[in-house]
Amino acid sequence: MKYRTTAAAAFAVAALGFGGAASAQWPERPITLIVPFPAGGGTDTFARPLAQQLTTQLGQTVVIDNKGGAGGTVGAGVAAKARPDGYTFFMGGAHHALAPSLYKNLNYDIQKDFVPVALVAQPPQVIVINSAKLPVKTVQELIDYAKKRPGEINFGTAGKGSTHHLAGELFAMQTGIKLVDVPYQGAGPMLSALIGGQVDLAFDGLGSSAGHIRAGSIKPLAVAAPERSPSLPDVPTAAEAGVPNYVVSTWYAIWAPAGTPKEAVDKMSAEITKALNAPKIKETWTGNGSAVPTLTGAEFGKFVDSEVDRWAKVVKDSGVKLD
């Protein structure tokens, strides 16, 4: 398993007085949850209700701190350098498993600078369009329309190197079309641009798109999952729509900075498991098209390792490069 804290790092943490055992009364003050995207995006969609539930359970406020930029890597860098005292956690996701293959000079290592706490949500990706800009009703119509207009159709992303970006590039590669990516500082701004007609379509996590789909602001063409989503039973899978190998799921999870006391990590992991089984959270997750995961601790760490390897292959095969 690749997750580890080196002896030197552990010594440095102890020498600074940042580590050590957590208080038996942990938490004794508010907890900060760093979210590396602006408010309104997919990560935020799951982070806020989870933070509210954890606040109720822990008796201390869990405060969301949005730090967007560079496909989620800015906030991850801030979180990696946060004081590891059990009062700062980080909520990232699939974006951070693909970042190592895209960015040459990351100032953090998702597999070394963090302790895996728990996987918290796994909504599928969904292909959504602004129907006022794209006169198509199906995926096949989208493909035919784009083939007649190579390079004229654009898609919004939550930033260069985000899952939205890679999902769009993968779709273009598999269908033989040419699309132009338009990066935004998170899924929230991207969705605003899609609704406003600044971009034609997006490959978004269902968690952030679900409410806009229900409101009729954007139109779903397919979910990139093996099975239809219970929250969108009338929307076909990509395979049903004619793109058999297009399966892209996103996921969101919580880590702690390396050196965080084990007692705090273990308790937070247990509280997250409890929170995910709360009726209100289950209802919210279902509405956002997500299953309730059960991976925590070391098993979640193994999952992250496998995702880093999987996305490295996708990046290589698609030829995506960042400037």
Coordinates of C-alpha atoms in Angstrom, one line a residue:
M1 CA 0.0 0.0 0.0
K2 CA 1.4 3.4 -0.9
Y3 CA -0.1 5.5 1.9
R4 CA 2.5 6.1 4.5
T5 CA 4.2 8.7 6.7
T6 CA 8.0 8.5 6.7
A7 CA 9.9 8.3 10.0
A8 CA 11.5 11.6 9.2
A9 CA 8.1 13.2 8.6
A10 CA 6.7 11.8 11.8
F11 CA 9.7 13.1 13.7
A12 CA 9.3 16.5 12.2
V13 CA 5.6 16.6 13.1
A14 CA 6.3 15.5 16.7
A15 CA 9.1 18.0 17.1
L16 CA 6.8 20.8 16.1
G17 CA 4.2 19.7 18.5
F18 CA 1.6 19.2 15.8
G19 CA 1.1 15.5 16.2
G20 CA 0.8 13.3 19.2
A21 CA -2.3 11.8 20.8
A22 CA -5.6 13.5 20.4
S23 CA -7.5 14.5 23.5
A24 CA -9.9 12.0 24.8
Q25 CA -12.5 14.7 24.5
W26 CA -11.8 15.3 20.8
P27 CA -13.1 17.4 19.2
E28 CA -12.9 20.3 21.7
R29 CA -13.3 23.1 19.1
P30 CA -14.6 23.6 15.5
I31 CA -13.2 21.5 12.7
T32 CA -12.3 22.9 9.3
L33 CA -13.1 20.9 6.2
I34 CA -11.2 22.2 3.2
V35 CA -13.1 21.8 -0.1
P36 CA -10.8 22.6 -3.1
F37 CA -13.5 23.9 -5.3
P38 CA -15.9 26.9 -5.2
A39 CA -19.3 26.7 -3.6
G40 CA -22.0 25.1 -5.7
G41 CA -19.9 22.4 -7.3
G42 CA -20.1 18.6 -6.9
T43 CA -17.8 18.4 -4.0
D44 CA -19.7 21.1 -2.2
T45 CA -23.0 19.4 -2.9
F46 CA -22.0 16.5 -0.7
A47 CA -19.6 18.3 1.7
R48 CA -22.2 20.7 3.1
P49 CA -24.9 18.2 4.2
L50 CA -22.2 15.9 5.5
A51 CA -20.7 18.8 7.5
Q52 CA -24.1 19.6 9.0
Q53 CA -24.6 16.0 10.0
L54 CA -21.2 15.7 11.5
T55 CA -21.7 19.0 13.4
T56 CA -24.8 17.4 15.0
Q57 CA -23.0 14.2 15.9
L58 CA -19.8 15.7 17.2
G59 CA -21.2 18.7 19.1
Q60 CA -18.7 21.0 17.3
T61 CA -19.1 23.0 14.2
V62 CA -17.6 21.5 11.0
V63 CA -16.8 24.6 8.9
I64 CA -16.5 24.4 5.1
D65 CA -13.5 26.3 3.7
N66 CA -13.7 26.6 -0.1
K67 CA -10.3 27.0 -1.7
G68 CA -10.7 26.5 -5.5
G69 CA -8.2 26.6 -8.3
A70 CA -6.2 24.5 -10.7
G71 CA -8.5 21.6 -10.9
G72 CA -8.7 21.2 -7.1
T73 CA -4.9 21.1 -6.7
V74 CA -4.6 24.5 -5.0
G75 CA -6.8 23.5 -2.1
A76 CA -5.1 20.1 -1.8
G77 CA -1.8 21.9 -1.5
V78 CA -3.1 24.1 1.3
A79 CA -4.6 21.0 3.1
A80 CA -1.4 19.0 2.8
K81 CA 0.4 21.8 4.7
A82 CA -2.3 22.3 7.3
R83 CA -1.4 21.7 11.0
P84 CA -2.1 18.0 11.6
D85 CA -3.7 18.4 14.9
G86 CA -7.1 16.7 14.2
Y87 CA -8.9 19.9 13.4
T88 CA -8.3 20.2 9.7
F89 CA -9.6 17.6 7.1
F90 CA -9.7 17.7 3.3
M91 CA -12.6 16.7 1.0
G92 CA -11.3 15.9 -2.4
G93 CA -12.1 13.2 -4.9
A94 CA -11.5 11.6 -8.3
H95 CA -9.8 14.9 -9.5
H96 CA -7.0 14.2 -7.0
A97 CA -6.4 10.7 -8.3
L98 CA -5.8 11.9 -11.9
A99 CA -3.8 15.1 -11.0
P100 CA -0.5 13.2 -10.5
S101 CA -0.6 12.2 -14.2
L102 CA -1.4 15.7 -15.4
Y103 CA 0.6 18.1 -13.3
K104 CA 4.4 18.1 -13.3
N105 CA 5.0 20.2 -10.2
L106 CA 2.3 19.4 -7.7
N107 CA 3.2 20.8 -4.2
Y108 CA 1.7 17.7 -2.5
D109 CA 1.5 14.0 -2.9
I110 CA -2.1 12.6 -2.4
Q111 CA -0.6 9.2 -1.5
K112 CA 2.1 10.4 1.0
D113 CA 0.9 13.8 2.4
F114 CA -2.5 12.6 3.5
V115 CA -4.0 9.9 5.6
P116 CA -7.1 8.3 4.0
V117 CA -10.2 8.7 6.2
A118 CA -13.3 7.6 4.2
L119 CA -15.0 7.5 0.8
V120 CA -18.2 9.5 1.1
A121 CA -20.0 9.5 -2.2
Q122 CA -19.9 7.9 -5.7
P123 CA -22.3 9.7 -8.2
P124 CA -21.9 8.8 -11.9
Q125 CA -21.0 11.3 -14.5
V126 CA -23.8 12.5 -16.7
I127 CA -23.7 14.1 -20.2
V128 CA -25.7 17.3 -20.0
I129 CA -26.5 20.0 -22.6
N130 CA -28.0 23.4 -23.0
S131 CA -30.8 22.4 -25.4
A132 CA -31.2 26.0 -26.6
K133 CA -27.6 25.8 -28.0
L134 CA -27.5 22.2 -29.1
P135 CA -30.5 21.0 -31.2
V136 CA -30.0 17.4 -30.2
K137 CA -32.1 14.9 -28.2
T138 CA -29.8 11.9 -28.0
V139 CA -26.2 11.0 -27.7
Q140 CA -26.1 9.8 -31.3
E141 CA -27.6 13.1 -32.5
L142 CA -24.9 14.9 -30.5
I143 CA -22.2 12.8 -32.2
D144 CA -23.6 13.3 -35.7
Y145 CA -24.0 17.1 -35.0
A146 CA -20.4 17.4 -33.7
K147 CA -18.9 15.4 -36.6
K148 CA -20.3 17.9 -39.0
R149 CA -18.8 20.8 -37.0
P150 CA -15.4 19.7 -35.8
G151 CA -13.9 22.0 -33.2
E152 CA -17.1 24.2 -33.1
I153 CA -18.7 22.5 -30.1
N154 CA -17.4 23.4 -26.7
F155 CA -17.8 21.8 -23.3
G156 CA -17.4 23.3 -19.9
T157 CA -15.1 21.8 -17.2
A158 CA -14.4 22.4 -13.6
G159 CA -10.8 23.2 -14.6
K160 CA -8.0 21.8 -16.6
G161 CA -7.3 18.3 -15.5
S162 CA -10.6 17.8 -13.7
T163 CA -12.7 14.7 -14.1
H164 CA -15.1 16.9 -16.2
H165 CA -12.2 17.6 -18.5
L166 CA -10.9 14.0 -18.8
A167 CA -14.5 12.7 -19.2
G168 CA -15.0 15.0 -22.1
E169 CA -11.7 14.1 -23.8
L170 CA -12.4 10.4 -23.3
F171 CA -15.9 10.8 -24.9
A172 CA -14.5 12.7 -27.8
M173 CA -11.7 10.1 -28.3
Q174 CA -14.2 7.2 -28.2
T175 CA -16.7 8.7 -30.5
G176 CA -14.3 10.3 -33.0
I177 CA -15.4 13.9 -32.6
K178 CA -13.5 17.1 -31.8
L179 CA -14.6 19.2 -28.9
V180 CA -13.1 22.3 -27.4
D181 CA -12.8 22.4 -23.6
V182 CA -13.6 25.6 -21.7
P183 CA -12.2 25.5 -18.1
Y184 CA -13.9 27.2 -15.1
Q185 CA -12.9 27.5 -11.5
G186 CA -15.1 24.7 -10.3
A187 CA -18.3 22.9 -11.3
G188 CA -20.5 25.7 -9.9
P189 CA -19.3 28.4 -12.3
M190 CA -19.2 25.8 -15.1
L191 CA -22.9 24.9 -14.6
S192 CA -23.8 28.6 -14.5
A193 CA -22.0 29.0 -17.8
L194 CA -23.9 26.0 -19.3
I195 CA -27.3 27.3 -18.1
G196 CA -26.4 30.7 -19.4
G197 CA -25.4 29.4 -22.8
Q198 CA -21.7 30.3 -22.6
V199 CA -20.9 26.6 -23.3
D200 CA -22.8 23.9 -25.2
L201 CA -22.5 20.9 -22.9
A202 CA -20.7 19.3 -20.0
F203 CA -19.7 16.0 -18.6
D204 CA -20.6 16.5 -15.0
G205 CA -21.0 14.5 -11.8
L206 CA -24.7 13.8 -11.2
G207 CA -24.4 15.2 -7.7
S208 CA -24.0 18.8 -8.9
S209 CA -26.2 18.5 -12.0
A210 CA -29.2 16.7 -10.5
G211 CA -31.0 19.8 -9.2
H212 CA -30.5 21.7 -12.5
I213 CA -31.8 18.7 -14.4
R214 CA -34.9 18.5 -12.2
A215 CA -35.4 22.3 -12.7
G216 CA -35.3 21.8 -16.5
S217 CA -32.3 24.2 -16.8
I218 CA -30.1 21.6 -18.5
K219 CA -31.0 18.4 -20.4
P220 CA -29.3 15.0 -19.7
L221 CA -28.5 12.8 -22.6
A222 CA -26.9 9.8 -20.8
V223 CA -25.3 8.6 -17.6
A224 CA -21.8 7.2 -17.9
A225 CA -22.5 4.2 -15.7
P226 CA -23.1 0.5 -16.2
E227 CA -26.7 0.9 -15.1
R228 CA -29.3 3.7 -15.1
S229 CA -29.4 6.0 -12.2
P230 CA -32.4 5.5 -9.8
S231 CA -32.7 9.3 -9.7
L232 CA -32.9 9.5 -13.5
P233 CA -34.6 6.3 -14.5
D234 CA -35.6 7.6 -18.0
V235 CA -32.1 8.6 -19.0
P236 CA -30.2 5.9 -20.8
T237 CA -26.7 4.7 -20.0
A238 CA -24.0 5.7 -22.4
A239 CA -23.9 2.1 -23.6
E240 CA -27.6 2.1 -24.3
A241 CA -27.1 5.4 -26.1
G242 CA -24.5 3.9 -28.4
V243 CA -21.1 4.4 -26.7
P244 CA -20.5 1.0 -25.0
N245 CA -17.2 1.7 -23.3
Y246 CA -17.9 5.1 -21.9
V247 CA -18.1 4.5 -18.1
V248 CA -16.9 7.4 -15.9
S249 CA -17.8 7.7 -12.3
T250 CA -16.7 10.4 -9.9
W251 CA -16.2 10.1 -6.2
Y252 CA -15.7 12.2 -3.2
A253 CA -13.7 11.4 -0.1
I254 CA -12.1 12.8 3.1
W255 CA -8.5 12.8 4.1
A256 CA -6.5 14.2 7.0
P257 CA -3.0 15.8 6.7
A258 CA -0.2 13.3 7.3
G259 CA 0.7 13.3 11.0
T260 CA -2.8 13.8 12.3
P261 CA -3.3 11.8 15.5
K262 CA -4.6 8.3 14.8
E263 CA -7.3 8.7 17.5
A264 CA -8.8 11.7 15.6
V265 CA -8.6 10.0 12.2
D266 CA -10.3 6.8 13.6
K267 CA -13.0 8.8 15.3
M268 CA -13.7 10.9 12.3
S269 CA -13.9 7.8 10.2
A270 CA -16.4 6.2 12.5
E271 CA -18.5 9.4 12.7
I272 CA -18.5 9.6 8.8
T273 CA -19.8 6.0 8.6
K274 CA -22.5 6.9 11.1
A275 CA -23.4 10.1 9.2
L276 CA -23.7 8.3 5.9
N277 CA -26.3 6.0 7.4
A278 CA -28.4 8.8 8.8
P279 CA -31.8 8.8 7.0
K280 CA -31.5 12.4 5.9
I281 CA -28.0 11.9 4.3
K282 CA -29.2 8.7 2.6
E283 CA -32.1 10.6 1.1
T284 CA -29.9 13.4 -0.1
W285 CA -27.3 11.0 -1.6
T286 CA -30.0 9.1 -3.4
G287 CA -31.5 12.3 -4.8
N288 CA -28.0 13.2 -6.1
G289 CA -27.6 9.8 -7.8
S290 CA -25.0 8.5 -5.4
A291 CA -24.7 5.2 -3.6
V292 CA -23.5 5.2 0.1
P293 CA -19.9 3.9 0.1
T294 CA -18.5 1.8 2.9
L295 CA -14.7 2.2 2.3
T296 CA -12.7 3.7 5.2
G297 CA -9.1 3.8 6.3
A298 CA -6.6 1.5 4.7
E299 CA -9.2 -0.1 2.4
F300 CA -10.1 3.4 1.1
G301 CA -6.3 4.0 0.7
K302 CA -6.0 1.0 -1.6
F303 CA -8.9 2.3 -3.6
V304 CA -7.2 5.6 -4.2
D305 CA -4.0 3.8 -5.2
S306 CA -6.0 1.8 -7.8
E307 CA -7.6 5.0 -9.1
V308 CA -4.3 6.8 -9.5
D309 CA -3.1 3.9 -11.7
R310 CA -6.4 3.8 -13.7
W311 CA -6.5 7.5 -14.5
A312 CA -2.8 7.4 -15.4
K313 CA -3.7 5.0 -18.2
V314 CA -6.6 7.2 -19.3
V315 CA -4.4 10.3 -19.5
K316 CA -1.8 8.4 -21.5
D317 CA -4.3 6.9 -23.9
S318 CA -6.2 10.2 -24.5
G319 CA -3.0 12.2 -24.9
V320 CA -4.3 15.0 -22.7
K321 CA -1.5 17.4 -21.6
L322 CA -1.7 20.6 -19.5
D323 CA 0.2 23.7 -20.4

